[in-house]
Amino acid sequence: MKLQSRAQAAISFALLFACVISCKSSTSSTSSKPDTPQNPHTTNTSTPPSTTSSALTTPLDIAGKYSVVGSNPDGSPYRGTLEVIPHGDVYQFRWSAGTQYDGVGVANGNVVAVAFANGENGKGCGVVDYEIRNDGALDGKWGYWGTNEAGTEKATRTGGSGLEGDYEATGQNPNGKEYKAKLTVEPAGNLYRFVWSNNTDGVGIKQGTNIAVGIGGKRCGFVAYEIRPDGLEGIWGGYGTDKTGTEKATKQ
């Protein structure tokens, strides 16, 4: 994968899980590391996930090693490997595709949403995966790198149409503490910008009735994978551009 800097982006957002990645081919550029952004939730992300944590009981069997093929937003191809490691309610995603990338993923139905960054850890990156209900409400599950438990969030529409508009969000942190926030969803080219009233923003990829939102600043990228019988198939993007890449991960 390939992480792009803000200067390289065709379109600049004043946001983030949300994020710019670009999965990397054999030649890549790196972006400078920004200050850690404010999180929309109160989860502590200072400690990386423990490899001894027990996995959450789930019917989804996505843990394991994968062979990866993909395309960058400019159309250039890349190949690599991916390891998915369960950590409590969430998953650690560790790529090697010309360089190392590390991130956190949450599974929600047949979709797993991932936020990641260049390097050996994804500290500061978070992800929310929402299912869009028939009444326009958003029903989500979220996680941050370094925290083994997931939180939840429900957002009820108060204005707008389609996905765009204003919402009242209520959620619960992994420690059980509840929170409330206002949420605005705006179009951003092929993507969507999510802005919470607690000084957090992100970028989302919509697929059908699901939208995956990455949070964490320009060093964080995000992927929305559909879980398939033979592996994962996804679309990825990041902060500063509405262009997206694709990735298919086949289980070894």
PDB file of N, CA and C in Angstrom, residues 156-223:
ATOM      1  N   THR A 156     -29.321   8.825  14.639  1.00  0.00           N
ATOM      2  CA  THR A 156     -30.674   9.017  14.130  1.00  0.00           C
ATOM      3  C   THR A 156     -30.734  10.294  13.315  1.00  0.00           C
ATOM      4  N   ARG A 157     -31.286  10.209  12.108  1.00  0.00           N
ATOM      5  CA  ARG A 157     -31.337  11.372  11.218  1.00  0.00           C
ATOM      6  C   ARG A 157     -32.260  12.457  11.772  1.00  0.00           C
ATOM      7  N   THR A 158     -31.789  13.698  11.700  1.00  0.00           N
ATOM      8  CA  THR A 158     -32.623  14.847  12.063  1.00  0.00           C
ATOM      9  C   THR A 158     -32.831  15.796  10.894  1.00  0.00           C
ATOM     10  N   GLY A 159     -32.136  15.574   9.780  1.00  0.00           N
ATOM     11  CA  GLY A 159     -32.290  16.413   8.601  1.00  0.00           C
ATOM     12  C   GLY A 159     -31.487  15.872   7.444  1.00  0.00           C
ATOM     13  N   GLY A 160     -31.896  16.228   6.216  1.00  0.00           N
ATOM     14  CA  GLY A 160     -31.179  15.782   5.036  1.00  0.00           C
ATOM     15  C   GLY A 160     -31.882  14.642   4.337  1.00  0.00           C
ATOM     16  N   SER A 161     -31.214  14.082   3.331  1.00  0.00           N
ATOM     17  CA  SER A 161     -31.775  12.972   2.570  1.00  0.00           C
ATOM     18  C   SER A 161     -30.659  12.048   2.117  1.00  0.00           C
ATOM     19  N   GLY A 162     -31.026  10.798   1.828  1.00  0.00           N
ATOM     20  CA  GLY A 162     -30.012   9.820   1.498  1.00  0.00           C
ATOM     21  C   GLY A 162     -29.101   9.629   2.698  1.00  0.00           C
ATOM     22  N   LEU A 163     -27.817   9.482   2.453  1.00  0.00           N
ATOM     23  CA  LEU A 163     -26.863   9.383   3.555  1.00  0.00           C
ATOM     24  C   LEU A 163     -26.499  10.753   4.108  1.00  0.00           C
ATOM     25  N   GLU A 164     -26.565  11.774   3.253  1.00  0.00           N
ATOM     26  CA  GLU A 164     -26.167  13.113   3.650  1.00  0.00           C
ATOM     27  C   GLU A 164     -27.174  13.711   4.626  1.00  0.00           C
ATOM     28  N   GLY A 165     -26.664  14.505   5.573  1.00  0.00           N
ATOM     29  CA  GLY A 165     -27.552  15.184   6.488  1.00  0.00           C
ATOM     30  C   GLY A 165     -27.018  15.261   7.897  1.00  0.00           C
ATOM     31  N   ASP A 166     -27.914  15.591   8.813  1.00  0.00           N
ATOM     32  CA  ASP A 166     -27.571  15.762  10.219  1.00  0.00           C
ATOM     33  C   ASP A 166     -28.148  14.618  11.047  1.00  0.00           C
ATOM     34  N   TYR A 167     -27.422  14.237  12.098  1.00  0.00           N
ATOM     35  CA  TYR A 167     -27.804  13.111  12.943  1.00  0.00           C
ATOM     36  C   TYR A 167     -27.557  13.438  14.415  1.00  0.00           C
ATOM     37  N   GLU A 168     -28.337  12.793  15.263  1.00  0.00           N
ATOM     38  CA  GLU A 168     -28.069  12.756  16.697  1.00  0.00           C
ATOM     39  C   GLU A 168     -27.468  11.385  16.997  1.00  0.00           C
ATOM     40  N   ALA A 169     -26.236  11.371  17.494  1.00  0.00           N
ATOM     41  CA  ALA A 169     -25.536  10.109  17.737  1.00  0.00           C
ATOM     42  C   ALA A 169     -25.463   9.818  19.228  1.00  0.00           C
ATOM     43  N   THR A 170     -25.701   8.571  19.569  1.00  0.00           N
ATOM     44  CA  THR A 170     -25.509   8.086  20.933  1.00  0.00           C
ATOM     45  C   THR A 170     -24.663   6.820  20.847  1.00  0.00           C
ATOM     46  N   GLY A 171     -23.777   6.647  21.804  1.00  0.00           N
ATOM     47  CA  GLY A 171     -22.903   5.483  21.734  1.00  0.00           C
ATOM     48  C   GLY A 171     -22.439   5.039  23.094  1.00  0.00           C
ATOM     49  N   GLN A 172     -21.679   3.961  23.061  1.00  0.00           N
ATOM     50  CA  GLN A 172     -21.123   3.403  24.291  1.00  0.00           C
ATOM     51  C   GLN A 172     -19.678   3.022  24.058  1.00  0.00           C
ATOM     52  N   ASN A 173     -18.799   3.520  24.937  1.00  0.00           N
ATOM     53  CA  ASN A 173     -17.396   3.161  24.884  1.00  0.00           C
ATOM     54  C   ASN A 173     -17.198   1.741  25.407  1.00  0.00           C
ATOM     55  N   PRO A 174     -16.063   1.106  25.112  1.00  0.00           N
ATOM     56  CA  PRO A 174     -15.805  -0.257  25.605  1.00  0.00           C
ATOM     57  C   PRO A 174     -15.893  -0.396  27.120  1.00  0.00           C
ATOM     58  N   ASN A 175     -15.627   0.695  27.852  1.00  0.00           N
ATOM     59  CA  ASN A 175     -15.705   0.631  29.311  1.00  0.00           C
ATOM     60  C   ASN A 175     -17.130   0.804  29.832  1.00  0.00           C
ATOM     61  N   GLY A 176     -18.094   0.904  28.909  1.00  0.00           N
ATOM     62  CA  GLY A 176     -19.493   1.026  29.293  1.00  0.00           C
ATOM     63  C   GLY A 176     -19.986   2.452  29.411  1.00  0.00           C
ATOM     64  N   LYS A 177     -19.086   3.430  29.344  1.00  0.00           N
ATOM     65  CA  LYS A 177     -19.475   4.827  29.448  1.00  0.00           C
ATOM     66  C   LYS A 177     -20.208   5.268  28.191  1.00  0.00           C
ATOM     67  N   GLU A 178     -21.360   5.924  28.372  1.00  0.00           N
ATOM     68  CA  GLU A 178     -22.155   6.383  27.238  1.00  0.00           C
ATOM     69  C   GLU A 178     -21.751   7.795  26.832  1.00  0.00           C
ATOM     70  N   TYR A 179     -22.011   8.137  25.579  1.00  0.00           N
ATOM     71  CA  TYR A 179     -21.721   9.475  25.081  1.00  0.00           C
ATOM     72  C   TYR A 179     -22.791   9.901  24.077  1.00  0.00           C
ATOM     73  N   LYS A 180     -22.869  11.204  23.830  1.00  0.00           N
ATOM     74  CA  LYS A 180     -23.769  11.762  22.832  1.00  0.00           C
ATOM     75  C   LYS A 180     -23.004  12.774  21.998  1.00  0.00           C
ATOM     76  N   ALA A 181     -23.377  12.887  20.728  1.00  0.00           N
ATOM     77  CA  ALA A 181     -22.729  13.857  19.846  1.00  0.00           C
ATOM     78  C   ALA A 181     -23.635  14.140  18.661  1.00  0.00           C
ATOM     79  N   LYS A 182     -23.449  15.295  18.058  1.00  0.00           N
ATOM     80  CA  LYS A 182     -24.109  15.597  16.799  1.00  0.00           C
ATOM     81  C   LYS A 182     -23.177  15.164  15.675  1.00  0.00           C
ATOM     82  N   LEU A 183     -23.759  14.656  14.603  1.00  0.00           N
ATOM     83  CA  LEU A 183     -22.983  14.154  13.467  1.00  0.00           C
ATOM     84  C   LEU A 183     -23.525  14.753  12.176  1.00  0.00           C
ATOM     85  N   THR A 184     -22.622  15.219  11.331  1.00  0.00           N
ATOM     86  CA  THR A 184     -22.990  15.714  10.002  1.00  0.00           C
ATOM     87  C   THR A 184     -22.269  14.885   8.955  1.00  0.00           C
ATOM     88  N   VAL A 185     -23.002  14.456   7.929  1.00  0.00           N
ATOM     89  CA  VAL A 185     -22.422  13.680   6.830  1.00  0.00           C
ATOM     90  C   VAL A 185     -22.535  14.512   5.551  1.00  0.00           C
ATOM     91  N   GLU A 186     -21.399  14.732   4.897  1.00  0.00           N
ATOM     92  CA  GLU A 186     -21.337  15.555   3.694  1.00  0.00           C
ATOM     93  C   GLU A 186     -20.698  14.768   2.556  1.00  0.00           C
ATOM     94  N   PRO A 187     -21.089  15.046   1.299  1.00  0.00           N
ATOM     95  CA  PRO A 187     -20.428  14.386   0.172  1.00  0.00           C
ATOM     96  C   PRO A 187     -19.007  14.895   0.016  1.00  0.00           C
ATOM     97  N   ALA A 188     -18.114  14.006  -0.405  1.00  0.00           N
ATOM     98  CA  ALA A 188     -16.715  14.363  -0.651  1.00  0.00           C
ATOM     99  C   ALA A 188     -16.258  13.601  -1.889  1.00  0.00           C
ATOM    100  N   GLY A 189     -16.735  14.008  -3.046  1.00  0.00           N
ATOM    101  CA  GLY A 189     -16.447  13.283  -4.277  1.00  0.00           C
ATOM    102  C   GLY A 189     -17.105  11.923  -4.249  1.00  0.00           C
ATOM    103  N   ASN A 190     -16.307  10.877  -4.407  1.00  0.00           N
ATOM    104  CA  ASN A 190     -16.822   9.510  -4.348  1.00  0.00           C
ATOM    105  C   ASN A 190     -16.971   9.011  -2.910  1.00  0.00           C
ATOM    106  N   LEU A 191     -16.521   9.812  -1.963  1.00  0.00           N
ATOM    107  CA  LEU A 191     -16.529   9.415  -0.558  1.00  0.00           C
ATOM    108  C   LEU A 191     -17.481  10.312   0.222  1.00  0.00           C
ATOM    109  N   TYR A 192     -17.460  10.153   1.545  1.00  0.00           N
ATOM    110  CA  TYR A 192     -18.286  10.975   2.416  1.00  0.00           C
ATOM    111  C   TYR A 192     -17.450  11.472   3.587  1.00  0.00           C
ATOM    112  N   ARG A 193     -17.718  12.709   3.986  1.00  0.00           N
ATOM    113  CA  ARG A 193     -17.041  13.280   5.135  1.00  0.00           C
ATOM    114  C   ARG A 193     -17.971  13.200   6.347  1.00  0.00           C
ATOM    115  N   PHE A 194     -17.466  12.666   7.446  1.00  0.00           N
ATOM    116  CA  PHE A 194     -18.198  12.572   8.705  1.00  0.00           C
ATOM    117  C   PHE A 194     -17.586  13.545   9.700  1.00  0.00           C
ATOM    118  N   VAL A 195     -18.415  14.412  10.273  1.00  0.00           N
ATOM    119  CA  VAL A 195     -17.933  15.397  11.238  1.00  0.00           C
ATOM    120  C   VAL A 195     -18.775  15.279  12.506  1.00  0.00           C
ATOM    121  N   TRP A 196     -18.121  14.921  13.627  1.00  0.00           N
ATOM    122  CA  TRP A 196     -18.789  14.844  14.917  1.00  0.00           C
ATOM    123  C   TRP A 196     -18.589  16.149  15.679  1.00  0.00           C
ATOM    124  N   SER A 197     -19.537  16.469  16.562  1.00  0.00           N
ATOM    125  CA  SER A 197     -19.485  17.730  17.315  1.00  0.00           C
ATOM    126  C   SER A 197     -18.396  17.743  18.380  1.00  0.00           C
ATOM    127  N   ASN A 198     -17.749  16.600  18.624  1.00  0.00           N
ATOM    128  CA  ASN A 198     -16.671  16.557  19.624  1.00  0.00           C
ATOM    129  C   ASN A 198     -15.297  16.638  18.961  1.00  0.00           C
ATOM    130  N   ASN A 199     -15.206  17.467  17.916  1.00  0.00           N
ATOM    131  CA  ASN A 199     -13.931  17.767  17.248  1.00  0.00           C
ATOM    132  C   ASN A 199     -13.276  16.546  16.621  1.00  0.00           C
ATOM    133  N   THR A 200     -14.092  15.681  16.049  1.00  0.00           N
ATOM    134  CA  THR A 200     -13.584  14.511  15.347  1.00  0.00           C
ATOM    135  C   THR A 200     -14.184  14.486  13.946  1.00  0.00           C
ATOM    136  N   ASP A 201     -13.391  14.059  12.980  1.00  0.00           N
ATOM    137  CA  ASP A 201     -13.944  13.906  11.639  1.00  0.00           C
ATOM    138  C   ASP A 201     -13.285  12.727  10.956  1.00  0.00           C
ATOM    139  N   GLY A 202     -13.903  12.271   9.870  1.00  0.00           N
ATOM    140  CA  GLY A 202     -13.422  11.091   9.175  1.00  0.00           C
ATOM    141  C   GLY A 202     -13.895  11.048   7.741  1.00  0.00           C
ATOM    142  N   VAL A 203     -13.465  10.031   7.030  1.00  0.00           N
ATOM    143  CA  VAL A 203     -13.838   9.829   5.631  1.00  0.00           C
ATOM    144  C   VAL A 203     -14.404   8.430   5.478  1.00  0.00           C
ATOM    145  N   GLY A 204     -15.518   8.314   4.735  1.00  0.00           N
ATOM    146  CA  GLY A 204     -16.194   7.031   4.609  1.00  0.00           C
ATOM    147  C   GLY A 204     -16.350   6.551   3.178  1.00  0.00           C
ATOM    148  N   ILE A 205     -16.329   5.226   3.020  1.00  0.00           N
ATOM    149  CA  ILE A 205     -16.604   4.556   1.753  1.00  0.00           C
ATOM    150  C   ILE A 205     -17.929   3.822   1.889  1.00  0.00           C
ATOM    151  N   LYS A 206     -18.869   4.101   0.990  1.00  0.00           N
ATOM    152  CA  LYS A 206     -20.181   3.467   1.028  1.00  0.00           C
ATOM    153  C   LYS A 206     -20.234   2.332   0.022  1.00  0.00           C
ATOM    154  N   GLN A 207     -20.731   1.169   0.482  1.00  0.00           N
ATOM    155  CA  GLN A 207     -20.966   0.023  -0.387  1.00  0.00           C
ATOM    156  C   GLN A 207     -22.332  -0.548  -0.036  1.00  0.00           C
ATOM    157  N   GLY A 208     -23.298  -0.358  -0.912  1.00  0.00           N
ATOM    158  CA  GLY A 208     -24.643  -0.839  -0.633  1.00  0.00           C
ATOM    159  C   GLY A 208     -25.218  -0.149   0.582  1.00  0.00           C
ATOM    160  N   THR A 209     -25.637  -0.936   1.574  1.00  0.00           N
ATOM    161  CA  THR A 209     -26.216  -0.369   2.793  1.00  0.00           C
ATOM    162  C   THR A 209     -25.184  -0.285   3.923  1.00  0.00           C
ATOM    163  N   ASN A 210     -23.918  -0.321   3.572  1.00  0.00           N
ATOM    164  CA  ASN A 210     -22.856  -0.262   4.568  1.00  0.00           C
ATOM    165  C   ASN A 210     -21.921   0.892   4.258  1.00  0.00           C
ATOM    166  N   ILE A 211     -21.441   1.569   5.306  1.00  0.00           N
ATOM    167  CA  ILE A 211     -20.427   2.600   5.103  1.00  0.00           C
ATOM    168  C   ILE A 211     -19.356   2.470   6.179  1.00  0.00           C
ATOM    169  N   ALA A 212     -18.109   2.406   5.730  1.00  0.00           N
ATOM    170  CA  ALA A 212     -16.947   2.281   6.609  1.00  0.00           C
ATOM    171  C   ALA A 212     -16.239   3.626   6.671  1.00  0.00           C
ATOM    172  N   VAL A 213     -16.001   4.103   7.881  1.00  0.00           N
ATOM    173  CA  VAL A 213     -15.440   5.442   8.091  1.00  0.00           C
ATOM    174  C   VAL A 213     -14.116   5.337   8.839  1.00  0.00           C
ATOM    175  N   GLY A 214     -13.090   5.944   8.281  1.00  0.00           N
ATOM    176  CA  GLY A 214     -11.783   5.961   8.924  1.00  0.00           C
ATOM    177  C   GLY A 214     -11.575   7.256   9.695  1.00  0.00           C
ATOM    178  N   ILE A 215     -10.929   7.153  10.855  1.00  0.00           N
ATOM    179  CA  ILE A 215     -10.692   8.295  11.741  1.00  0.00           C
ATOM    180  C   ILE A 215      -9.222   8.278  12.162  1.00  0.00           C
ATOM    181  N   GLY A 216      -8.616   9.456  12.281  1.00  0.00           N
ATOM    182  CA  GLY A 216      -7.272   9.470  12.840  1.00  0.00           C
ATOM    183  C   GLY A 216      -6.279  10.407  12.200  1.00  0.00           C
ATOM    184  N   GLY A 217      -6.650  11.160  11.185  1.00  0.00           N
ATOM    185  CA  GLY A 217      -5.705  12.087  10.581  1.00  0.00           C
ATOM    186  C   GLY A 217      -5.103  11.565   9.293  1.00  0.00           C
ATOM    187  N   LYS A 218      -4.231  12.366   8.704  1.00  0.00           N
ATOM    188  CA  LYS A 218      -3.760  12.067   7.355  1.00  0.00           C
ATOM    189  C   LYS A 218      -2.838  10.856   7.287  1.00  0.00           C
ATOM    190  N   ARG A 219      -2.280  10.402   8.419  1.00  0.00           N
ATOM    191  CA  ARG A 219      -1.424   9.213   8.361  1.00  0.00           C
ATOM    192  C   ARG A 219      -2.240   7.928   8.301  1.00  0.00           C
ATOM    193  N   CYS A 220      -3.552   8.002   8.536  1.00  0.00           N
ATOM    194  CA  CYS A 220      -4.386   6.803   8.594  1.00  0.00           C
ATOM    195  C   CYS A 220      -5.140   6.590   7.288  1.00  0.00           C
ATOM    196  N   GLY A 221      -5.128   5.366   6.806  1.00  0.00           N
ATOM    197  CA  GLY A 221      -5.929   4.969   5.665  1.00  0.00           C
ATOM    198  C   GLY A 221      -7.074   4.086   6.124  1.00  0.00           C
ATOM    199  N   PHE A 222      -7.982   3.764   5.238  1.00  0.00           N
ATOM    200  CA  PHE A 222      -9.132   2.955   5.622  1.00  0.00           C
ATOM    201  C   PHE A 222      -9.551   2.054   4.475  1.00  0.00           C
ATOM    202  N   VAL A 223     -10.059   0.886   4.859  1.00  0.00           N
ATOM    203  CA  VAL A 223     -10.497  -0.120   3.891  1.00  0.00           C
ATOM    204  C   VAL A 223     -11.871  -0.629   4.291  1.00  0.00           C
TER     205      VAL A 223
END
